[in-house]
Amino acid sequence: MSPLRLVIRLTAVAAVAVLVAACGGAQDPDVARVATGLLDAVDSGDGAGACALLAPPVRTELEDTSGSPCAEAVLEEDVGAPSDTTEVEVFDTMARAVVGSETLFLSRFDGRWLVVAAACDPVAGKPYDCAVGMP
Amino acid sequence: MRTFLRHNALSLAFGLLFLVSLAGQSVAGWLQLNDLQSAEHFDTVSWTAYVASSDFAVDVAENWQSEFLQFWVYLMATVWLLQKGSPESKELDKAGRESDEDQKVGPHALPDSPAWARTGGWRTRVYSSSLAIVMGAIFLGSWLVQSVAGWAAFNEQRLQQLQVPLAWSDYVRNADFWSRTLQNWQSEFLAVGTLAVLAIYLRQRGSSQSKPVGEPHGATGIEG
């Protein structure tokens, strides 16, 4: 293969690889599973199960601000009702899941998707206002 | 082996410098990203995850596109634009694509000219611009990669800030994309323009990019 063809081929491969990498994550089923799992757990009163799906800093923040254990505090939050309709967008280590009318934000911790913000209300032109979130 | 190294020292040296620099960038960028991740209470990422991330891809691609654009623009500009006294310029009466005789194509080709320079027709037309075509293609490919990787990295940051991600079509009109693009373009154009002008008056003995030390300032199109 000539050097010119090699350069063209390598460029094309790199471009396709980045396009696939950037778009491929958008279908990650684990994000939807964790997001709906949190809403299901809170809805069924399973505080421990819900806390297991929260990122460690979120659990700590919840306990610090409520003054009670995570498993109790999380059940006091209005995280929204479960729904079968889930839309997911993934960009590298971050994801957003829209479950029914609820929006949750997730991030990877030790290779697992965990919720970093829930009970979120949209604010026009600004970030979501989330009752459950990072410090 | 020694002859091979001596005859290819320029490409080998720059290939090595490229790999060492890229490796250094990957480590520095990885440490920088993990500092930011920790400060925001997010999990740190492994080096292998970082080099496969959009953060690394956009930082690499934004520099690649500007470098290849620089050489593509320079290649095309130096066909038509001249600079009196600069070794980067052609002689002052040679602006343009020049004659077939000057360019040694078709019937004027030498016995050892490249085959596509000899054959004429579309092959000679393509080969006559092959350097610009490939440099331009790499520029466009790198710029496309920058736009996609930059879009993903920008949206990752927006999600960390609990903001709605942008569509790619919105990102390529966003200030982040153009800031990354133009901050590289301005430095490339400055560097090339500076070399073309400084080389009128200054010399580097022995370099192919400089006039001979004793060459008058007004001599144009002469390289050492």
mmCIF file of C-alpha atoms in Angstrom:
data_model
loop_
_atom_site.group_PDB
_atom_site.id
_atom_site.type_symbol
_atom_site.label_atom_id
_atom_site.label_comp_id
_atom_site.label_asym_id
_atom_site.label_seq_id
_atom_site.Cartn_x
_atom_site.Cartn_y
_atom_site.Cartn_z
ATOM 1 C CA MET A 1 0.000 0.000 0.000
ATOM 2 C CA SER A 2 1.302 3.472 -0.898
ATOM 3 C CA PRO A 3 1.943 5.978 1.909
ATOM 4 C CA LEU A 4 -0.838 8.214 0.565
ATOM 5 C CA ARG A 5 -3.391 5.417 0.656
ATOM 6 C CA LEU A 6 -2.225 4.416 4.125
ATOM 7 C CA VAL A 7 -2.719 7.969 5.431
ATOM 8 C CA ILE A 8 -6.184 8.209 3.865
ATOM 9 C CA ARG A 9 -7.186 4.813 5.233
ATOM 10 C CA LEU A 10 -5.897 5.566 8.751
ATOM 11 C CA THR A 11 -7.732 8.910 8.776
ATOM 12 C CA ALA A 12 -10.967 7.258 7.695
ATOM 13 C CA VAL A 13 -10.599 4.542 10.352
ATOM 14 C CA ALA A 14 -9.904 7.141 13.076
ATOM 15 C CA ALA A 15 -12.911 9.230 12.028
ATOM 16 C CA VAL A 16 -15.233 6.222 12.017
ATOM 17 C CA ALA A 17 -13.856 5.020 15.371
ATOM 18 C CA VAL A 18 -14.568 8.360 17.023
ATOM 19 C CA LEU A 19 -18.031 8.582 15.462
ATOM 20 C CA VAL A 20 -18.874 5.076 16.687
ATOM 21 C CA ALA A 21 -17.388 5.780 20.145
ATOM 22 C CA ALA A 22 -19.304 9.028 20.470
ATOM 23 C CA CYS A 23 -22.632 7.636 19.329
ATOM 24 C CA GLY A 24 -22.417 4.020 20.473
ATOM 25 C CA GLY A 25 -22.801 4.743 24.197
ATOM 26 C CA ALA A 26 -26.217 6.269 23.682
ATOM 27 C CA GLN A 27 -27.797 2.807 23.857
ATOM 28 C CA ASP A 28 -26.285 1.678 27.192
ATOM 29 C CA PRO A 29 -29.079 -0.420 28.815
ATOM 30 C CA ASP A 30 -27.484 -0.247 32.279
ATOM 31 C CA VAL A 31 -28.292 3.469 32.516
ATOM 32 C CA ALA A 32 -32.020 2.856 32.011
ATOM 33 C CA ARG A 33 -31.925 -0.125 34.394
ATOM 34 C CA VAL A 34 -30.333 1.890 37.230
ATOM 35 C CA ALA A 35 -32.565 4.939 36.678
ATOM 36 C CA THR A 36 -35.800 2.954 36.656
ATOM 37 C CA GLY A 37 -34.459 0.800 39.493
ATOM 38 C CA LEU A 38 -34.142 3.858 41.740
ATOM 39 C CA LEU A 39 -37.701 5.009 41.046
ATOM 40 C CA ASP A 40 -39.031 1.456 41.534
ATOM 41 C CA ALA A 41 -37.158 1.051 44.825
ATOM 42 C CA VAL A 42 -38.421 4.343 46.278
ATOM 43 C CA ASP A 43 -41.945 3.624 45.015
ATOM 44 C CA SER A 44 -41.947 0.223 46.780
ATOM 45 C CA GLY A 45 -40.417 1.612 49.996
ATOM 46 C CA ASP A 46 -37.067 -0.160 49.540
ATOM 47 C CA GLY A 47 -34.764 2.555 50.910
ATOM 48 C CA ALA A 48 -31.676 0.337 51.061
ATOM 49 C CA GLY A 49 -32.205 -0.764 47.480
ATOM 50 C CA ALA A 50 -32.568 2.849 46.368
ATOM 51 C CA CYS A 51 -29.422 3.946 48.205
ATOM 52 C CA ALA A 52 -27.436 1.163 46.523
ATOM 53 C CA LEU A 53 -28.171 2.912 43.210
ATOM 54 C CA LEU A 54 -26.972 6.324 44.417
ATOM 55 C CA ALA A 55 -23.356 7.444 43.941
ATOM 56 C CA PRO A 56 -21.351 7.440 47.226
ATOM 57 C CA PRO A 57 -21.059 11.262 47.446
ATOM 58 C CA VAL A 58 -24.841 11.551 46.900
ATOM 59 C CA ARG A 59 -25.542 9.095 49.745
ATOM 60 C CA THR A 60 -23.262 11.080 52.057
ATOM 61 C CA GLU A 61 -24.835 14.390 51.042
ATOM 62 C CA LEU A 62 -28.321 13.010 51.600
ATOM 63 C CA GLU A 63 -27.400 11.807 55.093
ATOM 64 C CA ASP A 64 -25.629 15.075 55.958
ATOM 65 C CA THR A 65 -28.506 17.304 54.878
ATOM 66 C CA SER A 66 -31.306 15.131 56.346
ATOM 67 C CA GLY A 67 -29.553 13.986 59.513
ATOM 68 C CA SER A 68 -30.891 10.460 59.015
ATOM 69 C CA PRO A 69 -29.603 7.279 57.366
ATOM 70 C CA CYS A 70 -29.702 7.200 53.559
ATOM 71 C CA ALA A 71 -32.262 4.367 53.503
ATOM 72 C CA GLU A 72 -34.702 6.540 55.441
ATOM 73 C CA ALA A 73 -33.844 9.910 53.897
ATOM 74 C CA VAL A 74 -34.206 8.756 50.295
ATOM 75 C CA LEU A 75 -37.792 7.676 50.876
ATOM 76 C CA GLU A 76 -38.625 11.242 51.927
ATOM 77 C CA GLU A 77 -37.574 12.605 48.545
ATOM 78 C CA ASP A 78 -40.064 13.054 45.705
ATOM 79 C CA VAL A 79 -38.044 11.250 43.042
ATOM 80 C CA GLY A 80 -41.116 10.612 40.874
ATOM 81 C CA ALA A 81 -43.224 7.661 39.784
ATOM 82 C CA PRO A 82 -41.844 4.660 37.866
ATOM 83 C CA SER A 83 -42.564 4.511 34.150
ATOM 84 C CA ASP A 84 -41.840 2.182 31.258
ATOM 85 C CA THR A 85 -40.851 5.077 29.011
ATOM 86 C CA THR A 86 -37.110 5.751 29.271
ATOM 87 C CA GLU A 87 -34.889 7.895 27.098
ATOM 88 C CA VAL A 88 -31.155 7.742 27.668
ATOM 89 C CA GLU A 89 -28.253 9.884 26.473
ATOM 90 C CA VAL A 90 -24.688 8.827 27.310
ATOM 91 C CA PHE A 91 -21.542 10.927 26.888
ATOM 92 C CA ASP A 92 -18.409 9.221 28.211
ATOM 93 C CA THR A 93 -18.709 8.993 32.013
ATOM 94 C CA MET A 94 -22.028 10.860 32.239
ATOM 95 C CA ALA A 95 -25.603 10.034 31.295
ATOM 96 C CA ARG A 96 -29.066 11.490 31.484
ATOM 97 C CA ALA A 97 -32.149 9.304 31.772
ATOM 98 C CA VAL A 98 -35.670 10.596 31.294
ATOM 99 C CA VAL A 99 -38.074 8.118 32.907
ATOM 100 C CA GLY A 100 -41.635 9.177 32.174
ATOM 101 C CA SER A 101 -41.637 12.826 33.259
ATOM 102 C CA GLU A 102 -38.637 12.446 35.606
ATOM 103 C CA THR A 103 -35.044 13.367 34.740
ATOM 104 C CA LEU A 104 -32.100 11.660 36.446
ATOM 105 C CA PHE A 105 -28.354 12.170 35.953
ATOM 106 C CA LEU A 106 -25.912 9.280 36.271
ATOM 107 C CA SER A 107 -22.148 8.801 36.311
ATOM 108 C CA ARG A 108 -19.758 5.855 36.334
ATOM 109 C CA PHE A 109 -18.276 4.826 39.683
ATOM 110 C CA ASP A 110 -15.951 1.790 39.677
ATOM 111 C CA GLY A 111 -17.350 0.835 36.278
ATOM 112 C CA ARG A 112 -21.007 0.940 37.420
ATOM 113 C CA TRP A 113 -23.621 3.510 36.511
ATOM 114 C CA LEU A 114 -24.970 5.229 39.660
ATOM 115 C CA VAL A 115 -27.373 8.136 40.104
ATOM 116 C CA VAL A 116 -25.740 11.489 40.857
ATOM 117 C CA ALA A 117 -28.894 13.617 40.711
ATOM 118 C CA ALA A 118 -32.607 12.834 41.048
ATOM 119 C CA ALA A 119 -35.847 14.609 41.904
ATOM 120 C CA CYS A 120 -34.879 17.212 39.320
ATOM 121 C CA ASP A 121 -36.970 20.139 38.140
ATOM 122 C CA PRO A 122 -36.117 21.922 34.878
ATOM 123 C CA VAL A 123 -35.241 25.613 35.139
ATOM 124 C CA ALA A 124 -35.504 27.618 31.925
ATOM 125 C CA GLY A 125 -32.042 28.450 30.565
ATOM 126 C CA LYS A 126 -30.265 27.059 33.641
ATOM 127 C CA PRO A 127 -29.204 23.710 35.111
ATOM 128 C CA TYR A 128 -31.827 21.391 36.576
ATOM 129 C CA ASP A 129 -32.709 22.018 40.219
ATOM 130 C CA CYS A 130 -32.276 18.591 41.869
ATOM 131 C CA ALA A 131 -33.320 17.760 45.436
ATOM 132 C CA VAL A 132 -31.013 14.717 45.470
ATOM 133 C CA GLY A 133 -27.528 15.435 44.200
ATOM 134 C CA MET A 134 -23.792 15.789 44.669
ATOM 135 C CA PRO A 135 -22.268 17.958 47.432
ATOM 136 C CA MET B 1 20.777 0.108 8.262
ATOM 137 C CA ARG B 2 22.951 3.125 9.019
ATOM 138 C CA THR B 3 22.333 4.441 5.492
ATOM 139 C CA PHE B 4 18.582 3.941 5.894
ATOM 140 C CA LEU B 5 18.606 5.925 9.166
ATOM 141 C CA ARG B 6 20.656 8.736 7.616
ATOM 142 C CA HIS B 7 18.450 8.953 4.530
ATOM 143 C CA ASN B 8 15.220 8.978 6.558
ATOM 144 C CA ALA B 9 16.353 10.840 9.660
ATOM 145 C CA LEU B 10 13.896 13.720 9.261
ATOM 146 C CA SER B 11 10.765 11.554 9.069
ATOM 147 C CA LEU B 12 12.025 9.132 11.741
ATOM 148 C CA ALA B 13 12.944 11.937 14.153
ATOM 149 C CA PHE B 14 9.603 13.678 13.779
ATOM 150 C CA GLY B 15 7.731 10.363 14.014
ATOM 151 C CA LEU B 16 9.498 9.662 17.297
ATOM 152 C CA LEU B 17 8.913 13.197 18.609
ATOM 153 C CA PHE B 18 5.231 12.826 17.712
ATOM 154 C CA LEU B 19 4.855 9.538 19.606
ATOM 155 C CA VAL B 20 6.717 10.785 22.687
ATOM 156 C CA SER B 21 4.702 14.007 22.747
ATOM 157 C CA LEU B 22 1.411 12.156 22.268
ATOM 158 C CA ALA B 23 2.283 9.785 25.115
ATOM 159 C CA GLY B 24 3.206 12.747 27.328
ATOM 160 C CA GLN B 25 -0.034 14.515 26.412
ATOM 161 C CA SER B 26 -2.035 11.409 27.311
ATOM 162 C CA VAL B 27 -0.479 11.246 30.784
ATOM 163 C CA ALA B 28 -0.746 14.989 31.489
ATOM 164 C CA GLY B 29 -4.318 15.144 30.180
ATOM 165 C CA TRP B 30 -5.283 12.090 32.224
ATOM 166 C CA LEU B 31 -3.905 13.611 35.441
ATOM 167 C CA GLN B 32 -5.597 16.930 34.687
ATOM 168 C CA LEU B 33 -8.966 15.265 34.046
ATOM 169 C CA ASN B 34 -8.753 13.245 37.252
ATOM 170 C CA ASP B 35 -7.974 16.402 39.232
ATOM 171 C CA LEU B 36 -11.192 17.934 37.898
ATOM 172 C CA GLN B 37 -13.164 14.727 38.482
ATOM 173 C CA SER B 38 -12.007 14.533 42.110
ATOM 174 C CA ALA B 39 -12.721 18.212 42.765
ATOM 175 C CA GLU B 40 -16.305 17.673 41.590
ATOM 176 C CA HIS B 41 -16.680 14.396 43.599
ATOM 177 C CA PHE B 42 -16.870 12.250 40.452
ATOM 178 C CA ASP B 43 -14.957 8.982 40.072
ATOM 179 C CA THR B 44 -11.481 9.093 38.542
ATOM 180 C CA VAL B 45 -10.822 7.254 35.256
ATOM 181 C CA SER B 46 -8.047 4.858 34.266
ATOM 182 C CA TRP B 47 -5.388 5.906 31.732
ATOM 183 C CA THR B 48 -6.780 3.416 29.214
ATOM 184 C CA ALA B 49 -10.290 4.822 29.652
ATOM 185 C CA TYR B 50 -8.895 8.340 29.216
ATOM 186 C CA VAL B 51 -7.098 7.623 25.931
ATOM 187 C CA ALA B 52 -10.342 6.121 24.589
ATOM 188 C CA SER B 53 -12.394 9.109 25.789
ATOM 189 C CA SER B 54 -13.773 12.059 23.877
ATOM 190 C CA ASP B 55 -11.761 14.376 26.177
ATOM 191 C CA PHE B 56 -8.486 12.998 24.809
ATOM 192 C CA ALA B 57 -9.792 12.714 21.241
ATOM 193 C CA VAL B 58 -10.885 16.349 21.050
ATOM 194 C CA ASP B 59 -7.606 17.631 22.497
ATOM 195 C CA VAL B 60 -5.647 15.629 19.911
ATOM 196 C CA ALA B 61 -7.922 16.342 16.948
ATOM 197 C CA GLU B 62 -8.165 20.101 17.492
ATOM 198 C CA ASN B 63 -4.390 20.385 17.135
ATOM 199 C CA TRP B 64 -4.195 17.979 14.211
ATOM 200 C CA GLN B 65 -6.804 19.841 12.174
ATOM 201 C CA SER B 66 -5.082 23.178 12.636
ATOM 202 C CA GLU B 67 -1.656 21.814 11.706
ATOM 203 C CA PHE B 68 -2.930 20.183 8.528
ATOM 204 C CA LEU B 69 -4.953 23.289 7.695
ATOM 205 C CA GLN B 70 -1.810 25.368 8.148
ATOM 206 C CA PHE B 71 0.157 23.292 5.662
ATOM 207 C CA TRP B 72 -2.754 23.059 3.230
ATOM 208 C CA VAL B 73 -3.240 26.837 3.244
ATOM 209 C CA TYR B 74 0.504 27.395 2.922
ATOM 210 C CA LEU B 75 0.715 24.927 0.056
ATOM 211 C CA MET B 76 -2.099 26.669 -1.825
ATOM 212 C CA ALA B 77 -1.092 30.236 -0.923
ATOM 213 C CA THR B 78 2.478 29.753 -2.108
ATOM 214 C CA VAL B 79 1.209 28.835 -5.584
ATOM 215 C CA TRP B 80 -0.050 32.387 -6.074
ATOM 216 C CA LEU B 81 1.252 34.618 -3.289
ATOM 217 C CA LEU B 82 4.872 35.789 -3.265
ATOM 218 C CA GLN B 83 7.105 37.368 -0.618
ATOM 219 C CA LYS B 84 10.073 39.330 -1.874
ATOM 220 C CA GLY B 85 13.261 38.163 -0.185
ATOM 221 C CA SER B 86 11.767 35.074 1.451
ATOM 222 C CA PRO B 87 13.111 31.565 0.842
ATOM 223 C CA GLU B 88 9.519 30.413 1.467
ATOM 224 C CA SER B 89 8.402 32.189 -1.714
ATOM 225 C CA LYS B 90 8.931 31.311 -5.363
ATOM 226 C CA GLU B 91 10.820 33.709 -7.586
ATOM 227 C CA LEU B 92 8.793 36.857 -8.271
ATOM 228 C CA ASP B 93 7.953 35.986 -11.915
ATOM 229 C CA LYS B 94 6.648 32.503 -11.142
ATOM 230 C CA ALA B 95 3.254 33.143 -9.509
ATOM 231 C CA GLY B 96 0.656 30.556 -10.524
ATOM 232 C CA ARG B 97 0.672 26.884 -11.448
ATOM 233 C CA GLU B 98 3.567 27.324 -13.930
ATOM 234 C CA SER B 99 4.016 25.674 -17.316
ATOM 235 C CA ASP B 100 4.051 21.927 -17.995
ATOM 236 C CA GLU B 101 7.701 22.320 -18.962
ATOM 237 C CA ASP B 102 8.567 23.936 -15.619
ATOM 238 C CA GLN B 103 6.590 21.263 -13.775
ATOM 239 C CA LYS B 104 8.038 18.385 -15.852
ATOM 240 C CA VAL B 105 4.658 16.807 -16.678
ATOM 241 C CA GLY B 106 3.317 15.028 -19.799
ATOM 242 C CA PRO B 107 5.793 15.201 -22.692
ATOM 243 C CA HIS B 108 8.204 17.178 -20.478
ATOM 244 C CA ALA B 109 8.442 14.427 -17.863
ATOM 245 C CA LEU B 110 11.842 12.971 -17.059
ATOM 246 C CA PRO B 111 12.604 9.244 -17.512
ATOM 247 C CA ASP B 112 12.344 8.742 -13.764
ATOM 248 C CA SER B 113 9.358 11.073 -13.182
ATOM 249 C CA PRO B 114 6.411 9.553 -11.281
ATOM 250 C CA ALA B 115 4.146 7.540 -13.639
ATOM 251 C CA TRP B 116 1.109 9.781 -13.103
ATOM 252 C CA ALA B 117 3.184 12.862 -13.995
ATOM 253 C CA ARG B 118 3.964 11.276 -17.371
ATOM 254 C CA THR B 119 0.591 9.834 -18.445
ATOM 255 C CA GLY B 120 -1.355 13.100 -18.826
ATOM 256 C CA GLY B 121 -5.166 13.405 -18.507
ATOM 257 C CA TRP B 122 -6.984 13.127 -15.173
ATOM 258 C CA ARG B 123 -4.186 11.145 -13.545
ATOM 259 C CA THR B 124 -1.691 13.969 -14.060
ATOM 260 C CA ARG B 125 -4.281 16.554 -12.955
ATOM 261 C CA VAL B 126 -4.945 14.609 -9.740
ATOM 262 C CA TYR B 127 -1.261 13.924 -9.111
ATOM 263 C CA SER B 128 -0.479 17.609 -9.703
ATOM 264 C CA SER B 129 -2.578 18.446 -6.634
ATOM 265 C CA SER B 130 -2.144 15.203 -4.679
ATOM 266 C CA LEU B 131 -0.281 16.773 -1.756
ATOM 267 C CA ALA B 132 -2.957 19.426 -1.248
ATOM 268 C CA ILE B 133 -5.743 16.845 -1.685
ATOM 269 C CA VAL B 134 -4.337 14.562 1.013
ATOM 270 C CA MET B 135 -3.419 17.394 3.416
ATOM 271 C CA GLY B 136 -6.869 18.914 2.899
ATOM 272 C CA ALA B 137 -8.561 15.546 3.464
ATOM 273 C CA ILE B 138 -6.658 14.990 6.702
ATOM 274 C CA PHE B 139 -7.603 18.522 7.822
ATOM 275 C CA LEU B 140 -11.294 17.936 7.111
ATOM 276 C CA GLY B 141 -11.200 14.475 8.724
ATOM 277 C CA SER B 142 -9.492 15.824 11.840
ATOM 278 C CA TRP B 143 -11.918 18.744 12.041
ATOM 279 C CA LEU B 144 -14.850 16.323 11.785
ATOM 280 C CA VAL B 145 -13.341 14.185 14.541
ATOM 281 C CA GLN B 146 -12.816 17.333 16.652
ATOM 282 C CA SER B 147 -16.470 18.298 16.188
ATOM 283 C CA VAL B 148 -17.766 14.865 17.212
ATOM 284 C CA ALA B 149 -15.344 14.297 20.102
ATOM 285 C CA GLY B 150 -15.723 17.917 21.249
ATOM 286 C CA TRP B 151 -19.491 17.519 21.175
ATOM 287 C CA ALA B 152 -19.293 14.414 23.383
ATOM 288 C CA ALA B 153 -16.794 16.009 25.809
ATOM 289 C CA PHE B 154 -18.836 19.218 25.987
ATOM 290 C CA ASN B 155 -22.024 17.267 26.695
ATOM 291 C CA GLU B 156 -20.269 15.205 29.370
ATOM 292 C CA GLN B 157 -19.385 18.497 31.065
ATOM 293 C CA ARG B 158 -22.961 19.794 30.645
ATOM 294 C CA LEU B 159 -24.330 16.634 32.261
ATOM 295 C CA GLN B 160 -21.963 17.067 35.204
ATOM 296 C CA GLN B 161 -23.460 20.547 35.575
ATOM 297 C CA LEU B 162 -27.012 19.085 35.342
ATOM 298 C CA GLN B 163 -27.654 20.712 31.962
ATOM 299 C CA VAL B 164 -29.404 19.265 28.919
ATOM 300 C CA PRO B 165 -26.960 17.961 26.253
ATOM 301 C CA LEU B 166 -26.760 19.760 22.905
ATOM 302 C CA ALA B 167 -27.335 18.186 19.487
ATOM 303 C CA TRP B 168 -24.208 17.936 17.280
ATOM 304 C CA SER B 169 -25.730 20.500 14.894
ATOM 305 C CA ASP B 170 -26.006 22.962 17.801
ATOM 306 C CA TYR B 171 -22.505 22.175 19.067
ATOM 307 C CA VAL B 172 -20.817 23.114 15.771
ATOM 308 C CA ARG B 173 -22.374 26.577 16.184
ATOM 309 C CA ASN B 174 -21.414 26.767 19.869
ATOM 310 C CA ALA B 175 -18.640 28.989 21.228
ATOM 311 C CA ASP B 176 -16.756 25.951 22.623
ATOM 312 C CA PHE B 177 -16.266 24.488 19.131
ATOM 313 C CA TRP B 178 -15.152 27.781 17.618
ATOM 314 C CA SER B 179 -12.953 28.711 20.568
ATOM 315 C CA ARG B 180 -11.093 25.389 20.266
ATOM 316 C CA THR B 181 -10.849 25.851 16.499
ATOM 317 C CA LEU B 182 -9.796 29.490 16.240
ATOM 318 C CA GLN B 183 -7.296 29.471 19.103
ATOM 319 C CA ASN B 184 -5.349 26.895 17.088
ATOM 320 C CA TRP B 185 -5.801 28.564 13.710
ATOM 321 C CA GLN B 186 -4.504 31.953 14.846
ATOM 322 C CA SER B 187 -1.283 30.486 16.226
ATOM 323 C CA GLU B 188 -0.627 28.442 13.077
ATOM 324 C CA PHE B 189 -1.091 31.403 10.756
ATOM 325 C CA LEU B 190 1.085 33.593 12.983
ATOM 326 C CA ALA B 191 3.907 31.022 13.031
ATOM 327 C CA VAL B 192 3.918 30.494 9.251
ATOM 328 C CA GLY B 193 3.690 34.197 8.467
ATOM 329 C CA THR B 194 6.464 34.939 10.931
ATOM 330 C CA LEU B 195 8.762 32.314 9.377
ATOM 331 C CA ALA B 196 8.130 33.656 5.868
ATOM 332 C CA VAL B 197 8.999 37.222 6.916
ATOM 333 C CA LEU B 198 11.842 36.596 9.387
ATOM 334 C CA ALA B 199 13.576 34.351 6.846
ATOM 335 C CA ILE B 200 14.026 37.423 4.635
ATOM 336 C CA TYR B 201 16.466 38.950 7.125
ATOM 337 C CA LEU B 202 17.573 36.105 9.402
ATOM 338 C CA ARG B 203 19.459 32.898 8.569
ATOM 339 C CA GLN B 204 19.980 29.398 9.893
ATOM 340 C CA ARG B 205 23.173 28.090 8.416
ATOM 341 C CA GLY B 206 22.674 24.676 6.832
ATOM 342 C CA SER B 207 18.858 24.586 6.993
ATOM 343 C CA SER B 208 16.800 23.918 3.874
ATOM 344 C CA GLN B 209 14.293 26.433 5.217
ATOM 345 C CA SER B 210 16.787 29.314 5.224
ATOM 346 C CA LYS B 211 18.683 31.184 2.545
ATOM 347 C CA PRO B 212 22.468 30.712 2.596
ATOM 348 C CA VAL B 213 23.934 33.001 5.260
ATOM 349 C CA GLY B 214 25.563 35.341 2.768
ATOM 350 C CA GLU B 215 22.582 35.559 0.397
ATOM 351 C CA PRO B 216 21.288 39.161 0.028
ATOM 352 C CA HIS B 217 18.006 40.042 1.772
ATOM 353 C CA GLY B 218 16.375 40.772 -1.580
ATOM 354 C CA ALA B 219 17.054 37.334 -3.075
ATOM 355 C CA THR B 220 13.761 35.472 -3.438
ATOM 356 C CA GLY B 221 13.041 31.765 -3.872
ATOM 357 C CA ILE B 222 16.476 30.581 -2.838
ATOM 358 C CA GLU B 223 16.812 27.905 -0.161
ATOM 359 C CA GLY B 224 19.995 26.782 1.545
#
